[in-house]
């Protein structure tokens, strides 16, 4: 009967795009062109498991736009990865890179796999085979992957090595988010979480909110959520709730972040941290707080949970954490967004620094990286804020109009071939 339609990340990405286009004067033919990805690669490939069995996996690499430069975007390992999701994530990368004015188009990749179920050797074989399958697309001047959900610097090192072996020489600039020992950048691991903190606190300042009276809740305690929580805590905010896939913890006096991080390093989860009450993932989203940082997966804030959200600011550490309905309900309640393409852009910004350093073979200090990151994030935030207030539109739509205009300018300058 009235079965709700399966959640589609691409539907969300396209609706956000169209909402922004409605505020712009664009050639409708160009709008049609930007709705579609440039190319999509699907690969099915075999991997030998440790027990001698062979398993088949499916992976993807999508290039949404190649107009402003080589494509850039992460690779995700997660059981739910599918073409619709990768296509949406690739489009979001186009807008994110354009908003940050990085000389990149947008891409994303992924493999439908639960990496926690694989041994290190299985993960290495899967990564090498996937890297080889997408090697028709990736290169330092064409398409540069990076970590995303379920991948990390080690996975990037294996991709770099697989590509380099085929080239016959080390090619570090083919991926970013690498270990420091092979040309990674200082500050890359923490960059996304730092960017979340910079943009969330910029929004707090606009609304006259002081760190010492601001309560923060963070959904997701991976590379983005854990660093964002730590940085908000360092800024003097009270981090009252955090959760990971196993569950969450709440303490209205504020969690001791260094202690919590040490606990997670020891046990692998936040859920049984003794200094607080155990809560569910959903209760993290609806906890009494002023700033909510969803830093897990897409579609978490839907029409069911949105009415109960108490935060005044939603700072999107994750890509696409709100459904369209969820976002609409929050906007009607007067919630201010720091949209994903701005909020979590710190990662790809330092990826850009890493790529530039790799191409020059000349490396910057951590403080140079963080200073540059802070400047770019603050400038981008200000631009989006100004556009939003001047045109009376929400922050996401404002961010999109800036990003889309930059891509359109590039399309018009280059012209359509032939
Ligand atoms: N996966 C990250 C993102 O969604 C980083 C991409 C990159 O560094 O290329 O922005």
XYZ file of C-alpha atoms and ligand atoms in Angstrom:
428
model
C 0.000 0.000 0.000
C 1.583 3.253 1.103
C 5.109 1.881 1.429
C 7.478 4.845 1.994
C 9.826 5.200 -0.957
C 13.318 3.904 -0.253
C 15.652 6.730 0.756
C 17.647 7.998 -2.201
C 20.663 10.208 -1.599
C 20.582 11.279 -5.264
C 16.996 12.499 -4.900
C 18.160 14.664 -1.976
C 21.195 15.980 -3.887
C 19.100 16.811 -6.963
C 16.350 18.508 -4.931
C 18.945 20.649 -3.136
C 20.460 21.546 -6.515
C 17.073 22.502 -7.934
C 16.168 24.568 -4.893
C 19.293 26.666 -5.481
C 18.795 26.878 -9.249
C 15.354 28.419 -8.587
C 17.198 31.413 -7.088
C 19.538 31.806 -10.078
C 19.176 32.918 -13.685
C 20.681 29.960 -15.503
C 20.362 28.591 -19.003
C 17.961 25.607 -18.581
C 20.150 23.520 -20.919
C 23.122 24.004 -18.582
C 20.950 23.022 -15.622
C 20.076 19.768 -17.422
C 23.778 19.194 -18.060
C 24.781 19.759 -14.408
C 22.114 17.378 -13.115
C 23.981 14.428 -14.589
C 27.327 12.837 -13.754
C 29.996 12.896 -16.454
C 30.793 9.180 -16.115
C 30.042 6.227 -13.846
C 32.140 3.081 -13.530
C 30.773 -0.092 -11.898
C 33.208 -2.952 -11.279
C 32.602 -6.485 -10.035
C 35.763 -8.154 -8.853
C 36.974 -11.273 -7.043
C 38.996 -11.360 -3.825
C 40.491 -14.445 -2.157
C 39.548 -14.658 1.524
C 41.990 -16.039 4.097
C 40.151 -19.389 4.131
C 40.820 -19.903 0.409
C 37.269 -19.041 -0.647
C 36.778 -16.458 -3.402
C 34.254 -13.678 -2.805
C 32.832 -11.236 -5.365
C 32.578 -7.525 -4.545
C 31.019 -4.573 -6.334
C 32.653 -1.149 -6.433
C 31.988 2.241 -8.012
C 33.770 5.397 -9.110
C 31.632 8.292 -10.317
C 32.894 11.556 -11.817
C 30.190 14.185 -11.526
C 32.016 17.174 -12.998
C 35.434 17.449 -14.610
C 35.074 21.089 -15.621
C 37.029 23.002 -12.947
C 39.932 20.557 -12.725
C 40.783 16.951 -11.919
C 38.040 15.153 -10.025
C 38.466 14.802 -6.277
C 36.578 12.832 -3.682
C 36.850 9.966 -1.244
C 36.406 6.212 -1.380
C 33.896 4.643 0.989
C 33.833 1.065 2.292
C 30.393 0.323 3.732
C 27.877 -2.501 3.237
C 25.197 -0.072 1.964
C 27.337 1.559 -0.756
C 25.413 1.653 -4.046
C 25.428 3.623 -7.290
C 22.708 6.065 -6.200
C 24.666 6.980 -3.063
C 28.036 7.324 -4.823
C 26.398 9.454 -7.527
C 24.985 11.824 -4.875
C 28.293 11.980 -2.998
C 30.128 12.785 -6.271
C 27.747 15.655 -7.001
C 28.177 16.990 -3.462
C 31.963 16.936 -4.028
C 31.560 19.124 -7.148
C 29.735 21.783 -5.118
C 32.037 21.435 -2.088
C 35.191 21.864 -4.174
C 33.693 24.804 -6.068
C 32.478 26.463 -2.853
C 35.999 26.222 -1.403
C 37.317 27.452 -4.767
C 39.611 24.423 -5.069
C 40.654 23.708 -8.684
C 38.784 20.403 -8.746
C 35.742 18.708 -10.154
C 33.781 16.223 -8.051
C 34.042 12.443 -7.719
C 33.315 9.666 -5.270
C 33.973 5.957 -5.071
C 33.064 3.047 -2.908
C 32.885 -0.688 -2.384
C 29.893 -2.482 -0.855
C 31.764 -4.210 1.965
C 31.892 -4.199 5.752
C 35.615 -3.609 6.353
C 35.318 -4.601 10.031
C 34.539 -8.172 8.882
C 37.772 -8.499 6.878
C 41.261 -9.374 8.100
C 44.034 -6.911 7.333
C 45.255 -9.136 4.496
C 41.763 -9.452 3.012
C 41.334 -5.673 3.192
C 44.698 -5.212 1.468
C 43.818 -7.629 -1.355
C 40.377 -6.053 -1.801
C 41.892 -2.566 -1.903
C 44.619 -3.482 -4.388
C 42.174 -5.205 -6.705
C 39.692 -2.295 -6.486
C 42.512 0.216 -7.112
C 43.527 -1.756 -10.151
C 39.892 -1.928 -11.385
C 39.485 1.879 -11.177
C 43.006 2.627 -12.444
C 41.442 3.513 -15.804
C 40.061 6.605 -14.043
C 42.478 7.642 -11.274
C 45.703 9.635 -11.773
C 47.447 12.652 -10.193
C 46.183 14.901 -12.986
C 42.816 13.227 -13.614
C 41.127 11.913 -10.483
C 42.485 11.830 -6.937
C 40.801 9.629 -4.292
C 40.969 10.161 -0.516
C 39.595 8.497 2.627
C 35.895 8.480 3.481
C 33.683 6.331 5.745
C 35.406 2.958 6.310
C 38.744 3.835 4.698
C 41.893 5.376 6.180
C 45.531 6.351 5.455
C 46.567 2.677 5.219
C 43.985 2.027 2.500
C 45.274 5.125 0.661
C 48.843 3.795 0.955
C 47.786 0.512 -0.704
C 46.044 2.405 -3.527
C 49.109 4.611 -4.005
C 51.369 1.539 -4.064
C 49.179 -0.407 -6.513
C 49.068 2.550 -8.903
C 52.790 3.272 -8.475
C 53.839 -0.340 -9.177
C 51.970 -0.209 -12.496
C 53.657 3.132 -13.335
C 57.106 1.862 -12.376
C 57.753 4.780 -10.014
C 56.292 6.279 -6.844
C 53.255 8.450 -7.657
C 52.205 9.923 -4.320
C 49.884 12.604 -5.769
C 47.416 9.946 -7.025
C 45.728 9.883 -3.583
C 45.485 12.166 -0.562
C 45.028 11.280 3.077
C 48.194 9.153 2.853
C 50.473 8.354 5.799
C 53.136 11.030 6.418
C 55.895 8.522 5.532
C 54.861 8.495 1.847
C 53.960 12.150 1.298
C 50.885 12.671 3.441
C 50.226 16.121 4.855
C 50.463 17.350 8.391
C 46.981 18.076 9.691
C 45.071 15.961 7.131
C 43.630 13.437 9.605
C 42.181 16.123 11.858
C 41.272 18.568 9.067
C 37.601 17.667 8.637
C 36.894 17.839 12.384
C 38.803 21.119 12.690
C 36.780 22.566 9.800
C 33.554 21.504 11.517
C 34.665 23.346 14.651
C 35.720 26.476 12.716
C 32.417 26.773 10.842
C 30.202 25.753 13.794
C 31.852 28.339 16.055
C 31.616 30.957 13.275
C 27.857 30.332 13.213
C 27.684 30.505 17.028
C 29.362 33.893 16.873
C 26.833 35.168 14.317
C 24.017 34.118 16.649
C 25.693 35.632 19.701
C 26.288 32.252 21.366
C 29.216 31.907 23.778
C 31.191 28.621 23.975
C 30.902 28.409 27.768
C 27.099 28.315 27.601
C 26.867 26.148 24.479
C 25.988 22.454 24.717
C 27.074 20.196 21.849
C 25.813 16.767 20.733
C 27.737 14.701 18.193
C 26.335 11.715 16.282
C 29.183 9.526 14.984
C 32.550 9.132 16.653
C 34.761 8.258 13.703
C 37.441 10.458 12.204
C 35.083 13.420 11.801
C 32.879 13.210 14.922
C 35.619 12.424 17.430
C 37.859 15.277 16.269
C 34.932 17.724 16.007
C 33.868 16.838 19.577
C 37.421 17.257 20.865
C 37.882 20.614 19.110
C 34.524 21.978 20.328
C 35.525 20.894 23.847
C 38.921 22.634 23.452
C 37.039 25.793 22.425
C 35.249 25.667 25.784
C 31.891 24.203 24.716
C 30.148 21.595 26.865
C 29.953 18.353 24.860
C 26.925 16.674 26.460
C 26.184 13.757 24.116
C 28.097 11.586 21.668
C 27.274 8.303 19.967
C 28.753 5.724 17.617
C 27.208 2.734 15.804
C 26.901 0.796 19.079
C 25.121 3.506 21.118
C 25.673 6.785 22.920
C 26.431 8.508 26.184
C 24.919 11.640 27.760
C 26.126 13.850 30.590
C 24.520 17.266 31.054
C 27.540 18.514 33.025
C 29.658 17.833 29.940
C 31.800 14.845 28.974
C 35.528 14.837 29.714
C 36.734 14.480 26.105
C 40.339 13.369 26.740
C 39.037 10.673 29.113
C 36.352 9.636 26.624
C 38.888 9.424 23.776
C 41.178 7.284 25.942
C 38.187 5.040 26.755
C 37.336 4.652 23.057
C 40.970 3.897 22.219
C 40.837 1.115 24.830
C 37.367 -0.383 24.243
C 36.482 0.717 20.700
C 33.150 2.318 21.670
C 31.667 5.298 23.543
C 28.556 3.430 24.734
C 29.888 2.029 28.022
C 31.827 5.136 29.132
C 31.151 5.206 32.897
C 30.797 9.004 33.314
C 27.317 9.469 31.837
C 23.991 7.825 31.019
C 23.661 5.396 28.147
C 21.449 6.688 25.332
C 20.478 5.465 21.876
C 21.668 6.936 18.607
C 18.310 8.635 18.141
C 18.478 10.137 21.652
C 21.805 11.718 20.685
C 20.029 13.628 17.928
C 17.212 14.769 20.220
C 19.372 15.472 23.297
C 19.025 18.856 25.023
C 21.790 20.781 23.216
C 22.448 23.998 21.301
C 24.667 22.664 18.515
C 24.015 19.279 16.900
C 26.795 17.778 14.795
C 25.603 14.799 12.730
C 28.894 13.160 11.710
C 27.814 9.689 10.609
C 25.943 8.786 7.416
C 23.266 10.235 5.118
C 19.581 10.400 5.892
C 19.891 10.350 9.699
C 17.721 13.413 10.381
C 14.359 12.513 8.865
C 10.772 13.671 9.393
C 10.417 11.342 12.373
C 13.307 12.656 14.427
C 13.378 16.303 13.235
C 10.380 17.537 15.304
C 12.159 16.433 18.496
C 15.510 18.059 17.719
C 16.285 20.817 20.220
C 19.475 22.295 18.745
C 19.604 25.830 17.394
C 22.463 25.020 15.001
C 22.934 21.853 12.936
C 26.538 21.622 11.737
C 26.745 18.858 9.136
C 29.968 16.925 9.663
C 28.567 14.096 7.537
C 27.622 14.403 3.877
C 23.849 14.649 3.430
C 22.796 13.814 7.019
C 19.307 15.337 6.567
C 16.468 14.084 4.421
C 14.503 16.779 2.569
C 11.579 16.487 4.982
C 13.858 16.492 8.016
C 15.579 19.632 6.807
C 12.288 21.370 5.989
C 10.973 20.747 9.512
C 14.154 22.138 11.066
C 14.196 25.217 8.801
C 10.589 25.934 9.776
C 11.608 25.732 13.432
C 14.262 28.393 12.709
C 17.271 26.090 13.018
C 20.410 27.470 11.341
C 22.428 25.053 9.230
C 26.102 24.912 8.527
C 25.571 22.812 5.373
C 27.754 19.779 4.671
C 29.500 21.229 1.602
C 30.804 24.014 3.849
C 30.969 22.344 7.265
C 32.976 19.245 6.310
C 35.077 20.852 3.547
C 38.171 20.993 5.775
C 39.101 17.456 4.741
C 39.228 18.060 1.016
C 40.845 21.457 1.579
C 43.828 19.864 3.312
C 43.693 17.101 0.674
C 44.276 19.888 -1.836
C 47.245 21.117 0.233
C 48.584 17.544 0.306
C 48.236 17.184 -3.464
C 49.992 20.524 -4.088
C 52.799 19.595 -1.682
C 53.169 16.217 -3.419
C 53.367 17.790 -6.886
C 56.016 20.271 -5.654
C 57.787 17.720 -3.415
C 57.980 20.525 -0.879
C 56.219 20.201 2.449
C 54.641 22.711 4.820
C 54.542 22.694 8.613
C 51.411 21.824 10.555
C 50.928 25.423 11.620
C 51.134 26.611 7.986
C 48.480 24.045 7.052
C 46.115 24.916 9.900
C 46.515 28.677 9.326
C 45.674 28.273 5.622
C 42.784 25.939 6.455
C 41.369 28.419 8.965
C 41.589 31.255 6.465
C 39.843 29.366 3.654
C 37.102 27.992 5.917
C 36.404 31.359 7.526
C 36.284 33.123 4.145
C 33.929 30.505 2.709
C 31.702 30.736 5.783
C 31.524 34.544 5.479
C 30.630 34.350 1.772
C 27.837 31.884 2.426
C 26.559 33.867 5.419
C 26.504 37.115 3.402
C 24.730 35.499 0.441
C 22.216 33.910 2.788
C 21.379 37.181 4.598
C 21.422 39.370 1.478
C 19.082 37.101 -0.487
C 17.014 35.885 2.451
C 17.765 32.233 1.705
C 18.921 29.381 3.941
C 22.627 28.631 4.293
C 22.569 25.492 2.105
C 20.825 27.232 -0.762
C 23.258 30.146 -0.429
C 26.261 27.783 -0.493
C 24.860 26.013 -3.557
C 24.269 29.242 -5.489
C 27.913 30.271 -4.999
C 29.218 26.834 -5.944
C 26.911 26.313 -8.937
C 27.763 29.767 -10.303
C 31.495 28.938 -10.213
C 30.919 25.693 -12.120
C 28.646 27.449 -14.629
C 31.277 30.170 -15.184
C 33.816 27.447 -15.968
C 31.444 25.619 -18.339
C 30.715 28.874 -20.171
C 34.380 29.821 -20.397
C 35.332 26.416 -21.792
C 32.259 26.051 -24.017
C 30.563 22.832 -25.019
C 32.616 20.559 -27.290
C 32.605 20.355 -30.324
N 35.775 12.105 1.786
C 35.972 13.462 2.151
C 34.778 14.321 1.784
O 33.659 13.835 1.707
C 37.300 14.013 1.636
C 37.469 13.992 0.150
C 38.885 14.362 -0.287
O 39.718 14.711 0.544
O 39.132 14.270 -1.499
O 34.872 15.495 1.616
